[in-house]
Amino acid sequence: MADDDIFKQFKEHSVAEFFKKNRQMLGFSGKVRSLTIIVHEFMTNSLDACEEAGILPELFVQVEELDKEKEHYRLTVKDNGPGIPKTHLGKALGQMLAGTKFHRYLQQRGQQGIGAAACTMFSYLTTGQPTRAISCHKGKKVVADITIDFKANKPSVSVIEESDTVDNGLTVISEFKDVKYERSNHGVYEYLRRTALANPHCSITLIEPTNERVAIPRSVIENPPRPFEIKPHPLGIGTHDLLEFAKHNKESRRMSSFLQETFSRFSAGKVEELRAIVPSVDLNKNPQNLSWDEAEMIVKGFSQLRWIAPATDSLVPIGKGHVEVSFANIFNPEVLVVTERSPKVYRGGIPFMVEVGIAYGGGVAAAGKKGEVMRFANRVPLLFDSGGCAISETIKTMDWKRYDVKDFEEEPIAVLVNLISVHVPYTGAGKQAISQEEDVMDEIKFALMEASRGVQKYLSGKRKAHEIANKKKVVSRYIQQLSGDLSSLSGEKRADIEKALTKIIEEKYAREETEVEEAAESEPAVKEPETGGEEE
Ligand SMILES: Nc1ncnc2c1ncn2[C@@H]1O[C@H](COP(=O)(O)OP(=O)(O)O)[C@@H](O)[C@H]1O
Ligand SMILES: [Mg+2]
C-alpha cells in the first residue's frame, strides 16, 4: 500500500459508536454486573431528579425474567420525580453526553450525560428493542419508544401516545439479554440495599424475578438540604477548561470581567494581581479571541496567586445522625462510630468531603459480614472495581492492629466511606472507582483514623473490663482459704473475715471498672495536619 493510500481508511465516528464498541468502559461487562449498572444508572437519575425538584423519592424497580435460557429480562424503573418534557425526552434517553448536569459545579450523582442513553444502547444492542419511556411532566403525559442512531449519536423517537395527566414522574421499561439477576454481593438487591443505607429519605420497592417483593421504607421523612451550585475555582481548572469557558462565554466582552463572572473568588483586585504577573496578556481583549498560549499563561498565573479556598458549604453529607439510624436499621451493631468532618479541597480548587462510619460486632457478626467495605460517592454505592479505588487503597494502608482490630478481614467490622464532591474524580466513565488523588486519600485516611479511634476506645475498654473481671475471679478464689487461715491465726470469726475481704475486693474492682467506663465515654482527641491549603 502506498503511503497516501492509508488515508482512504480515514474515518470519523461518534461517541455513541465508540461506546457501542467499548461498552465495558461504561461498566457493562459480566452479566450480573451489567444489570446492576443499568439499575444504578436509572436510580441515580431518579434520585437526582426528585431531589432537584424537591420531591421525596419513591422508587420502584421490577426485574422480570422473560426467557430463562436466553437470559432475557424486562426491567421497569419508575419514579415520582418531575418527569422529562417531550422536547428533551429523546435526547435524555437516546443521546450520549447530553443532559442537565455535566456543565454544573453541583453535588449530584450524574455528571457525564451518558448513563440513560447507555442503557438504551445496551437494551437495543442485546435485544433489538427500543426503550419505552412514559414521562409525566407538568400535566402532560408522553409515551415514546426510543433508540439511538449510533452514527450520529442522535435519538430516534417514536411517540406512541400523548395525553393530559395529574401524575408525575418517569417510567422506563426496557428489555435486556446478556444480563443476569442474582442476589449476590454485586447484584441489584445489594445495590438497592446500599442505596437505601446512604439515602434514608428514599423509599424503594423491588420486585424480583421470583415475584418476591422487597420493600425498603424510608427512615427519614425529609429530603436532605439542597447542595448549591458554585462557580469553578481558578485553581481547579486547566488551560483547555479556560479556553472552553472563554469560547462559550456570552455575557462578557473583556477578559477582566469574564474572569470575575466565571470563577469563584475572582475579585477586581485579583484581576489586577494577575495583570501584574502576566503583563503580556491583554486582559481587556475579548474572551472569544483568547489563544492557547495566553490561556496557558493565565492558568500558570492562577497558580502563582494566593486564593481564598472555594466555598465548601455547597456540599451536603448523609450526616452523622442519618448514618447512625441507617446503620442501626441494617446491622444493629454493638459499636457504631460515625465521623463528622469539615470539607477539604483537592487539586487546589475542588471542594470535597469524607464521611466514615464504622460498625462493629452485634448484627454485623450475626449477618456473617467480615471486613466489609462499603464505598459511596455522592451517596451512590460503588460495588465494582474496588482495586485501585482511593477508598479501598486507603483502607488497605490502615494499621488496624493499632485500633485493636487484630485482623480486619476476619473481624465483624463494616466500614462505610462516602466521598462527596461537586466533581468526583472517577477513574472511568463507568464511575465505579475514585482516582487516587493525594488530597482525597489523605482525607479518607484521617476520617478512617478518627472513626477507628472510637472503635478502639470501645474495644480496649471491653478488653480491660474482661481483664478486670478475670482478675477479680482469680483473687476471689483465695478468699475462703485465706479467711480460714486468718481466722485460726487471729481467732476472729471466719465469716467476718470473709465478708471484709469480699468487700475490699468488690470495692477495688468496682473502682477500676468505673475508670475504664469513664475513659471510653470521653471523646477521642483528633489532631492531624490540615490538607487542601484552606486560607479562610
Ligand atoms: N428519572 C429522570 N427524571 C428526570 N430527568 C431525567 C431522569 N433521567 C434522566 N433525566 C435527564 O436526562 C439527562 C441525561 O441522563 P444521563 O444520561 O443519565 O446523564 P447524567 O445523569 O450524567 O446527566 C439528565 O441530565 C436529566 O436531565
Ligand atoms: Mg445519570
Coordinates of C-alpha atoms and ligand atoms in Angstrom, one line a residue:
M1 CA 0.0 0.0 0.0
A2 CA 1.4 3.4 -1.0
D3 CA 1.9 5.8 1.9
D4 CA -1.0 8.1 1.0
D5 CA -3.4 5.2 0.5
I6 CA -3.9 4.6 4.2
F7 CA -5.8 7.8 4.4
K8 CA -8.5 6.3 2.3
Q9 CA -9.2 4.4 5.6
F10 CA -9.5 7.7 7.5
K11 CA -13.0 7.9 9.1
E12 CA -14.8 9.6 11.9
H13 CA -17.1 8.1 14.5
S14 CA -19.4 9.3 17.1
V15 CA -19.2 8.9 20.8
A16 CA -22.2 6.5 20.6
E17 CA -20.3 4.3 18.2
F18 CA -17.3 4.5 20.4
F19 CA -19.2 3.2 23.4
K20 CA -21.0 0.7 21.3
K21 CA -17.6 -0.9 20.7
N22 CA -16.4 -0.2 24.2
R23 CA -19.4 -0.8 26.4
Q24 CA -17.1 -2.3 29.1
M25 CA -15.9 1.3 29.7
L26 CA -19.4 2.1 30.8
G27 CA -19.3 -0.8 33.3
F28 CA -21.2 -3.2 31.0
S29 CA -19.1 -6.3 31.5
G30 CA -20.3 -9.5 33.2
K31 CA -24.0 -10.4 33.3
V32 CA -24.7 -9.7 36.9
R33 CA -22.7 -6.5 36.9
S34 CA -24.4 -5.2 33.7
L35 CA -27.8 -5.5 35.2
T36 CA -26.7 -3.8 38.4
I37 CA -25.1 -1.0 36.4
I38 CA -28.3 -0.5 34.4
V39 CA -30.4 -0.2 37.6
H40 CA -27.7 2.1 39.0
E41 CA -28.0 4.5 36.1
F42 CA -31.8 4.7 36.4
M43 CA -31.7 5.0 40.2
T44 CA -29.2 7.8 40.2
N45 CA -31.1 9.7 37.6
S46 CA -34.4 9.3 39.6
L47 CA -32.8 10.4 42.8
D48 CA -31.1 13.4 41.3
A49 CA -34.3 14.5 39.6
C50 CA -36.5 14.0 42.7
E51 CA -34.1 15.9 44.9
E52 CA -33.7 18.7 42.4
A53 CA -37.5 19.1 42.2
G54 CA -37.9 18.8 46.0
I55 CA -39.9 15.6 45.8
L56 CA -39.4 12.8 48.4
P57 CA -38.2 9.9 46.2
E58 CA -40.3 6.8 45.8
L59 CA -38.7 4.4 43.5
F60 CA -40.0 1.2 42.0
V61 CA -37.8 -1.4 40.3
Q62 CA -39.1 -4.6 38.8
V63 CA -37.0 -7.3 37.1
E64 CA -38.9 -9.9 35.1
E65 CA -37.3 -12.9 33.5
L66 CA -38.8 -13.3 30.1
D67 CA -36.8 -16.3 29.0
K68 CA -34.5 -18.2 31.4
E69 CA -32.5 -20.0 28.7
K70 CA -31.8 -16.8 26.7
E71 CA -31.2 -14.8 29.9
H72 CA -33.8 -12.3 28.6
Y73 CA -35.1 -9.8 31.1
R74 CA -37.5 -6.9 31.2
L75 CA -36.6 -4.1 33.6
T76 CA -39.1 -1.4 34.8
V77 CA -37.9 1.5 36.8
K78 CA -40.5 4.1 37.9
D79 CA -40.0 7.3 39.9
N80 CA -42.2 10.0 41.2
G81 CA -39.9 12.8 40.1
P82 CA -40.6 15.7 37.7
G83 CA -40.5 13.6 34.5
I84 CA -38.9 14.9 31.3
P85 CA -40.6 17.3 28.9
K86 CA -41.4 15.8 25.4
T87 CA -38.9 18.2 23.8
H88 CA -36.0 16.7 25.8
L89 CA -37.1 13.1 26.3
G90 CA -35.3 11.7 23.2
K91 CA -32.0 13.4 24.0
A92 CA -32.2 12.5 27.7
L93 CA -32.6 8.8 26.9
G94 CA -31.1 8.5 23.4
Q95 CA -28.1 10.8 23.1
M96 CA -24.7 10.4 24.8
L97 CA -23.0 13.3 26.5
A98 CA -26.3 15.2 26.8
G99 CA -28.1 16.2 30.0
T100 CA -28.8 18.9 32.6
K101 CA -25.8 18.1 34.8
F102 CA -22.3 17.8 33.3
H103 CA -21.7 21.5 33.0
R104 CA -22.6 22.4 36.6
Y105 CA -20.5 22.6 39.7
L106 CA -23.0 21.0 41.9
Q107 CA -23.0 17.9 44.1
Q108 CA -25.1 15.4 42.2
R109 CA -25.0 11.8 41.2
G110 CA -24.8 12.2 37.4
Q111 CA -22.0 14.2 35.9
Q112 CA -21.5 13.0 32.3
G113 CA -24.7 12.8 30.5
I114 CA -24.1 9.2 29.4
G115 CA -26.0 6.8 31.7
A116 CA -29.5 6.8 30.4
A117 CA -28.5 6.7 26.8
A118 CA -26.0 3.9 27.6
C119 CA -28.9 1.8 29.0
T120 CA -31.0 2.5 25.8
M121 CA -28.0 1.4 23.8
F122 CA -27.4 -1.8 25.8
S123 CA -31.0 -2.8 25.5
Y124 CA -31.1 -2.1 21.8
L125 CA -27.8 -3.9 21.2
T126 CA -28.8 -7.1 23.0
T127 CA -32.5 -7.3 22.1
G128 CA -33.1 -5.1 19.1
Q129 CA -35.9 -3.5 21.0
P130 CA -36.5 0.2 21.7
T131 CA -36.7 1.6 25.2
R132 CA -40.2 2.6 26.3
A133 CA -40.4 5.8 28.3
I134 CA -43.5 7.1 30.0
S135 CA -42.9 10.6 31.1
C136 CA -45.4 12.7 33.1
H137 CA -44.2 16.3 33.3
K138 CA -46.2 19.3 34.2
G139 CA -49.6 17.8 33.4
K140 CA -48.6 16.2 30.1
K141 CA -48.0 12.5 29.6
V142 CA -45.9 11.2 26.8
V143 CA -45.3 7.6 25.9
A144 CA -42.5 7.1 23.5
D145 CA -40.2 4.4 22.1
I146 CA -36.6 5.4 21.9
T147 CA -33.4 4.1 20.2
I148 CA -30.1 5.6 19.2
D149 CA -28.8 6.4 15.8
F150 CA -25.2 5.4 16.6
K151 CA -23.6 7.0 13.6
A152 CA -24.9 10.4 14.5
N153 CA -25.2 9.9 18.3
K154 CA -28.8 11.2 17.9
P155 CA -32.0 9.8 19.4
S156 CA -34.7 8.2 17.3
V157 CA -38.0 8.7 18.9
S158 CA -41.5 7.4 18.0
V159 CA -44.3 8.9 20.1
I160 CA -46.9 6.4 20.9
E161 CA -49.3 8.4 23.0
E162 CA -49.9 11.9 24.4
S163 CA -52.4 12.9 26.9
D164 CA -53.1 15.1 29.9
T165 CA -52.3 13.7 33.3
V166 CA -52.3 14.6 37.0
D167 CA -49.3 12.2 37.6
N168 CA -45.6 13.0 37.9
G169 CA -42.5 11.0 37.1
L170 CA -40.6 8.9 34.7
T171 CA -41.1 5.2 34.0
V172 CA -38.6 3.4 31.8
I173 CA -39.3 -0.1 30.5
S174 CA -36.6 -1.9 28.6
E175 CA -35.5 -5.4 27.7
F176 CA -32.1 -6.9 28.1
K177 CA -30.2 -10.0 27.2
D178 CA -26.6 -10.8 28.3
V179 CA -27.6 -9.9 31.9
K180 CA -28.4 -11.9 34.9
Y181 CA -30.4 -11.4 38.1
E182 CA -28.7 -12.8 41.2
R183 CA -28.9 -12.0 44.9
S184 CA -25.1 -11.7 45.3
N185 CA -22.8 -9.1 46.6
H186 CA -22.7 -7.4 43.2
G187 CA -26.4 -7.8 42.4
V188 CA -29.3 -5.4 42.1
Y189 CA -30.6 -6.4 45.6
E190 CA -27.4 -5.4 47.3
Y191 CA -27.1 -2.3 45.3
L192 CA -30.6 -1.2 46.4
R193 CA -29.9 -2.1 50.0
R194 CA -26.8 0.1 50.0
T195 CA -28.7 2.9 48.1
A196 CA -31.2 2.9 51.0
L197 CA -28.3 3.0 53.5
A198 CA -26.9 6.2 52.1
N199 CA -30.3 7.7 51.2
P200 CA -32.6 7.1 54.2
H201 CA -35.1 9.7 52.7
C202 CA -35.8 7.4 49.8
S203 CA -38.3 4.6 49.7
I204 CA -37.6 1.6 47.4
T205 CA -39.7 -1.3 46.2
L206 CA -38.1 -4.1 44.3
I207 CA -39.9 -6.9 42.7
E208 CA -37.6 -9.8 41.9
P209 CA -37.9 -12.2 39.0
T210 CA -39.3 -14.7 41.5
N211 CA -42.1 -12.2 42.2
E212 CA -40.7 -11.7 45.7
R213 CA -41.5 -8.1 46.8
V214 CA -38.7 -6.3 48.8
A215 CA -39.9 -3.1 50.4
I216 CA -37.3 -0.8 51.9
P217 CA -39.2 2.1 53.6
R218 CA -37.6 5.4 54.2
S219 CA -36.3 6.1 57.7
V220 CA -36.2 9.9 57.3
I221 CA -39.2 11.8 56.0
E222 CA -37.4 14.8 54.6
N223 CA -35.1 15.3 51.6
P224 CA -31.5 16.3 52.5
P225 CA -30.9 20.0 52.2
R226 CA -30.2 21.0 48.6
P227 CA -26.5 21.4 47.8
F228 CA -26.0 24.6 45.9
E229 CA -24.2 25.3 42.7
I230 CA -20.8 27.1 42.9
K231 CA -18.6 28.6 40.2
P232 CA -15.4 26.8 39.4
H233 CA -12.4 27.9 41.4
P234 CA -9.4 29.2 39.4
L235 CA -7.1 26.5 40.9
G236 CA -9.3 23.7 39.8
I237 CA -9.1 24.3 36.0
G238 CA -6.6 23.7 33.2
T239 CA -5.7 25.6 30.0
H240 CA -8.3 23.8 28.0
D241 CA -11.0 24.4 30.5
L242 CA -10.3 28.1 30.4
L243 CA -10.4 28.2 26.6
E244 CA -13.7 26.3 26.7
F245 CA -15.2 28.7 29.2
A246 CA -13.9 31.7 27.2
K247 CA -15.4 30.3 23.9
H248 CA -18.8 29.6 25.4
N249 CA -19.0 32.9 27.3
K250 CA -21.7 35.1 26.0
E251 CA -22.0 37.9 28.6
S252 CA -18.5 39.4 29.0
R253 CA -16.7 41.4 26.3
R254 CA -13.5 41.6 28.2
M255 CA -11.3 39.0 29.8
S256 CA -11.2 41.0 33.0
S257 CA -15.0 40.8 33.5
F258 CA -15.2 37.3 32.1
L259 CA -12.8 36.0 34.8
Q260 CA -14.8 37.6 37.6
E261 CA -18.1 36.3 36.1
T262 CA -17.0 32.8 35.5
F263 CA -14.8 31.9 38.5
S264 CA -15.3 31.9 42.2
R265 CA -13.1 34.1 44.5
F266 CA -12.2 36.3 41.5
S267 CA -12.4 40.0 42.5
A268 CA -11.3 43.1 40.6
G269 CA -8.2 43.1 42.9
K270 CA -7.3 39.6 41.7
V271 CA -7.6 40.8 38.1
E272 CA -5.0 43.5 38.8
E273 CA -2.7 41.0 40.6
L274 CA -3.0 38.7 37.5
R275 CA -2.3 41.6 35.2
A276 CA 1.0 42.2 37.1
I277 CA 2.0 38.6 36.8
V278 CA 1.2 38.1 33.1
P279 CA 1.8 41.5 31.6
S280 CA 2.0 40.1 28.0
V281 CA -1.7 39.0 28.1
D282 CA -4.2 41.8 27.3
L283 CA -6.9 41.4 29.9
N284 CA -9.1 43.8 28.0
K285 CA -9.4 41.6 25.0
N286 CA -12.5 39.7 24.0
P287 CA -12.5 36.2 25.6
Q288 CA -13.6 34.8 22.2
N289 CA -10.1 35.6 20.9
L290 CA -8.1 34.1 23.7
S291 CA -5.3 31.9 22.3
W292 CA -3.9 28.7 23.7
D293 CA -0.6 30.4 24.7
E294 CA -2.4 33.2 26.5
A295 CA -4.7 30.7 28.3
E296 CA -1.7 28.7 29.4
M297 CA 0.0 31.8 30.8
I298 CA -3.2 32.8 32.6
V299 CA -3.5 29.4 34.2
K300 CA 0.1 29.5 35.3
G301 CA -0.6 32.9 36.7
F302 CA -3.5 31.5 38.7
S303 CA -1.2 29.0 40.4
Q304 CA 1.1 31.9 41.5
L305 CA -1.6 33.9 43.2
R306 CA -2.9 33.3 46.6
W307 CA -6.6 32.4 46.7
I308 CA -9.3 32.1 49.2
A309 CA -10.3 28.4 49.1
P310 CA -13.6 27.6 47.4
A311 CA -16.8 27.7 49.3
T312 CA -17.3 24.3 50.8
D313 CA -20.8 24.7 52.3
S314 CA -22.1 23.7 48.9
L315 CA -21.7 20.1 50.0
V316 CA -24.3 18.0 51.8
P317 CA -23.2 14.8 53.5
I318 CA -25.5 12.0 54.6
G319 CA -24.9 13.3 58.1
K320 CA -23.9 11.6 61.3
G321 CA -27.4 11.2 62.6
H322 CA -28.7 9.6 59.4
V323 CA -25.8 7.2 59.0
E324 CA -26.4 6.1 62.6
V325 CA -30.1 5.5 62.0
S326 CA -29.4 3.6 58.7
F327 CA -26.6 1.5 60.2
A328 CA -28.7 0.7 63.2
N329 CA -31.6 -0.4 60.9
I330 CA -29.4 -2.6 58.8
F331 CA -26.9 -4.1 61.2
N332 CA -27.8 -3.1 64.7
P333 CA -24.1 -3.3 65.6
E334 CA -22.5 -3.5 69.1
V335 CA -20.4 -0.4 68.4
L336 CA -21.0 2.4 65.9
V337 CA -18.8 5.4 65.3
V338 CA -19.6 8.0 62.6
T339 CA -17.3 10.9 61.8
E340 CA -18.4 14.5 61.2
R341 CA -15.6 16.3 59.4
S342 CA -15.3 19.6 57.6
P343 CA -14.9 19.8 53.8
K344 CA -11.5 20.0 52.2
V345 CA -10.2 20.8 48.7
Y346 CA -8.4 18.7 46.1
R347 CA -6.3 19.9 43.2
G348 CA -6.4 23.2 45.0
G349 CA -9.8 24.1 43.7
I350 CA -12.4 21.4 44.0
P351 CA -14.3 21.0 47.3
F352 CA -15.0 17.6 48.7
M353 CA -15.8 15.9 52.0
V354 CA -15.4 12.5 53.5
E355 CA -17.8 10.7 55.9
V356 CA -16.8 7.4 57.6
G357 CA -19.0 5.1 59.6
I358 CA -17.6 2.0 61.3
A359 CA -19.9 -0.7 62.7
Y360 CA -18.5 -3.5 64.8
G361 CA -20.0 -6.7 66.3
G362 CA -23.6 -7.3 67.1
G363 CA -25.7 -7.6 63.9
V364 CA -22.5 -7.3 61.8
A365 CA -21.4 -10.6 63.2
A366 CA -24.9 -12.1 63.0
A367 CA -25.1 -11.2 59.3
G368 CA -21.8 -13.0 58.8
K369 CA -20.1 -9.9 57.5
K370 CA -16.3 -9.7 57.9
G371 CA -14.1 -6.8 57.0
E372 CA -16.9 -5.4 54.8
V373 CA -16.1 -2.1 53.0
M374 CA -19.0 -0.1 51.6
R375 CA -17.9 2.6 49.2
F376 CA -20.1 5.5 48.2
A377 CA -19.6 8.6 46.1
N378 CA -22.2 11.4 46.4
R379 CA -24.4 8.7 48.2
V380 CA -24.1 6.3 45.3
P381 CA -22.9 2.8 46.2
L382 CA -19.8 1.7 44.3
L383 CA -19.9 -2.1 44.0
F384 CA -17.3 -2.7 41.4
D385 CA -13.6 -2.0 40.5
S386 CA -12.5 -1.8 44.2
G387 CA -8.9 -2.5 43.2
G388 CA -7.3 0.9 42.5
C389 CA -10.1 2.9 44.1
A390 CA -8.9 5.6 46.5
I391 CA -11.2 4.3 49.2
S392 CA -10.1 0.6 49.1
E393 CA -6.5 1.5 48.7
T394 CA -6.6 3.8 51.7
I395 CA -8.3 1.1 53.8
K396 CA -5.5 -1.3 52.9
T397 CA -2.9 1.1 54.3
M398 CA -4.6 1.3 57.7
D399 CA -2.8 -0.3 60.5
W400 CA -5.9 -1.8 62.1
K401 CA -3.9 -3.5 64.9
R402 CA -3.3 -0.1 66.3
Y403 CA -7.0 0.2 66.8
D404 CA -7.4 -3.2 68.5
V405 CA -8.8 -4.8 65.3
K406 CA -6.4 -7.7 65.0
D407 CA -7.3 -8.9 61.6
F408 CA -9.6 -6.6 59.5
E409 CA -10.6 -9.3 57.1
E410 CA -11.6 -11.7 59.8
E411 CA -13.5 -9.5 62.3
P412 CA -17.1 -8.5 62.3
I413 CA -16.5 -5.0 61.1
A414 CA -18.3 -2.9 58.4
V415 CA -16.8 0.3 57.1
L416 CA -18.8 2.9 55.2
V417 CA -16.9 5.6 53.3
N418 CA -18.9 8.3 51.4
L419 CA -17.0 10.8 49.3
I420 CA -18.9 13.9 48.4
S421 CA -17.9 16.5 45.8
V422 CA -19.1 18.8 43.1
H423 CA -16.9 16.8 40.9
V424 CA -16.0 13.2 42.0
P425 CA -12.7 12.2 40.3
Y426 CA -13.8 8.8 38.9
T427 CA -11.3 6.6 37.2
G428 CA -13.6 5.9 34.3
A429 CA -16.9 6.6 32.6
G430 CA -18.4 3.6 34.5
K431 CA -17.9 5.7 37.7
Q432 CA -17.2 2.7 40.0
A433 CA -13.8 3.8 41.4
I434 CA -12.4 7.0 42.7
S435 CA -9.0 8.1 41.4
Q436 CA -6.1 8.1 43.9
E437 CA -5.8 11.9 44.3
E438 CA -3.3 12.6 47.1
D439 CA -5.5 15.2 48.9
V440 CA -8.5 12.8 48.7
M441 CA -6.6 9.8 50.0
D442 CA -5.2 11.9 52.9
E443 CA -8.6 13.0 54.0
I444 CA -10.1 9.5 53.7
K445 CA -7.2 8.3 55.9
F446 CA -7.8 10.9 58.6
A447 CA -11.5 10.2 58.6
L448 CA -10.9 6.4 58.9
M449 CA -8.4 7.1 61.8
E450 CA -10.9 9.2 63.6
A451 CA -13.6 6.6 63.4
S452 CA -11.2 3.8 64.2
R453 CA -10.1 5.6 67.4
G454 CA -13.7 5.5 68.6
V455 CA -14.0 1.8 67.9
Q456 CA -10.6 1.2 69.6
K457 CA -11.8 3.0 72.7
Y458 CA -14.7 0.7 72.9
L459 CA -12.7 -2.5 72.1
S460 CA -9.9 -1.7 74.5
G461 CA -12.4 -0.8 77.2
K462 CA -14.1 -4.1 76.6
R463 CA -10.8 -5.9 76.8
K464 CA -9.9 -4.2 80.0
A465 CA -13.3 -4.9 81.6
H466 CA -12.7 -8.5 80.6
E467 CA -9.3 -8.5 82.3
I468 CA -10.7 -6.9 85.4
A469 CA -13.4 -9.5 85.7
N470 CA -10.8 -12.2 85.3
K471 CA -8.5 -10.9 87.9
K472 CA -11.4 -10.5 90.3
K473 CA -12.4 -14.1 89.7
V474 CA -8.8 -15.3 90.4
V475 CA -8.4 -13.3 93.6
S476 CA -11.8 -14.2 94.8
R477 CA -10.8 -17.9 94.7
Y478 CA -8.4 -17.3 97.6
I479 CA -11.0 -15.7 99.9
Q480 CA -12.2 -18.9 101.5
Q481 CA -8.7 -20.3 102.1
L482 CA -7.3 -17.0 103.3
S483 CA -10.2 -16.4 105.7
G484 CA -9.8 -19.8 107.2
D485 CA -6.1 -19.3 107.7
L486 CA -6.5 -15.8 109.2
S487 CA -9.3 -17.0 111.4
S488 CA -7.1 -19.7 113.0
L489 CA -4.2 -17.3 113.4
S490 CA -6.2 -14.4 114.9
G491 CA -9.1 -16.1 116.5
E492 CA -11.5 -13.8 114.7
K493 CA -14.7 -15.2 113.2
R494 CA -14.1 -16.8 109.8
A495 CA -17.4 -15.4 108.4
D496 CA -16.5 -11.8 109.4
I497 CA -13.1 -12.1 107.8
E498 CA -14.6 -13.5 104.6
K499 CA -17.1 -10.6 104.5
A500 CA -14.4 -8.0 105.0
L501 CA -12.2 -9.5 102.3
T502 CA -15.0 -9.7 99.8
K503 CA -15.8 -6.1 100.5
I504 CA -12.2 -5.0 99.8
I505 CA -12.1 -6.9 96.5
E506 CA -15.6 -5.6 95.4
E507 CA -14.6 -2.0 96.0
K508 CA -11.2 -2.3 94.4
Y509 CA -12.5 -3.7 91.1
A510 CA -15.6 -1.5 91.0
R511 CA -13.2 1.4 91.1
E512 CA -11.2 0.0 88.1
E513 CA -14.4 -0.7 86.2
T514 CA -15.6 2.9 86.6
E515 CA -12.2 4.2 85.4
V516 CA -12.5 2.1 82.2
E517 CA -16.0 3.3 81.5
E518 CA -15.1 6.9 82.0
A519 CA -12.2 6.6 79.6
A520 CA -14.5 5.0 77.0
E521 CA -17.0 7.8 77.3
S522 CA -14.6 10.7 76.8
E523 CA -14.3 11.9 73.1
P524 CA -11.2 10.9 71.3
A525 CA -9.0 13.9 70.5
V526 CA -8.2 14.0 66.8
K527 CA -5.4 16.1 65.5
E528 CA -3.9 16.0 62.1
P529 CA -2.2 18.3 59.6
E530 CA -4.6 20.5 57.6
T531 CA -4.9 19.5 53.9
G532 CA -6.2 21.4 51.0
G533 CA -4.5 24.7 51.9
E534 CA -7.6 26.5 53.1
E535 CA -6.9 30.1 53.8
E536 CA -10.2 31.3 55.0
Ligands
LIG1 N1 -35.7 10.0 36.0 C1 -35.5 11.2 35.4 N2 -36.2 12.2 35.7 C2 -36.0 13.4 35.2 N3 -34.9 13.7 34.3 C3 -34.2 12.6 34.0 C4 -34.4 11.3 34.5 N4 -33.4 10.5 34.0 C5 -32.7 11.3 33.2 N5 -33.1 12.5 33.2 C6 -32.5 13.7 32.4 O1 -31.7 13.1 31.4 C7 -30.4 13.6 31.4 C8 -29.4 12.5 31.0 O2 -29.3 11.5 31.9 P1 -27.9 10.6 31.9 O3 -27.7 10.2 30.6 O4 -28.1 9.6 33.0 O5 -26.8 11.7 32.3 P2 -26.5 12.4 33.7 O6 -27.2 11.7 34.8 O7 -25.0 12.2 33.9 O8 -26.8 13.9 33.5 C9 -30.2 14.0 32.8 O9 -29.2 15.0 32.9 C10 -31.6 14.6 33.2 O10 -31.7 15.9 32.7
MG2 MG -27.3 9.7 35.0

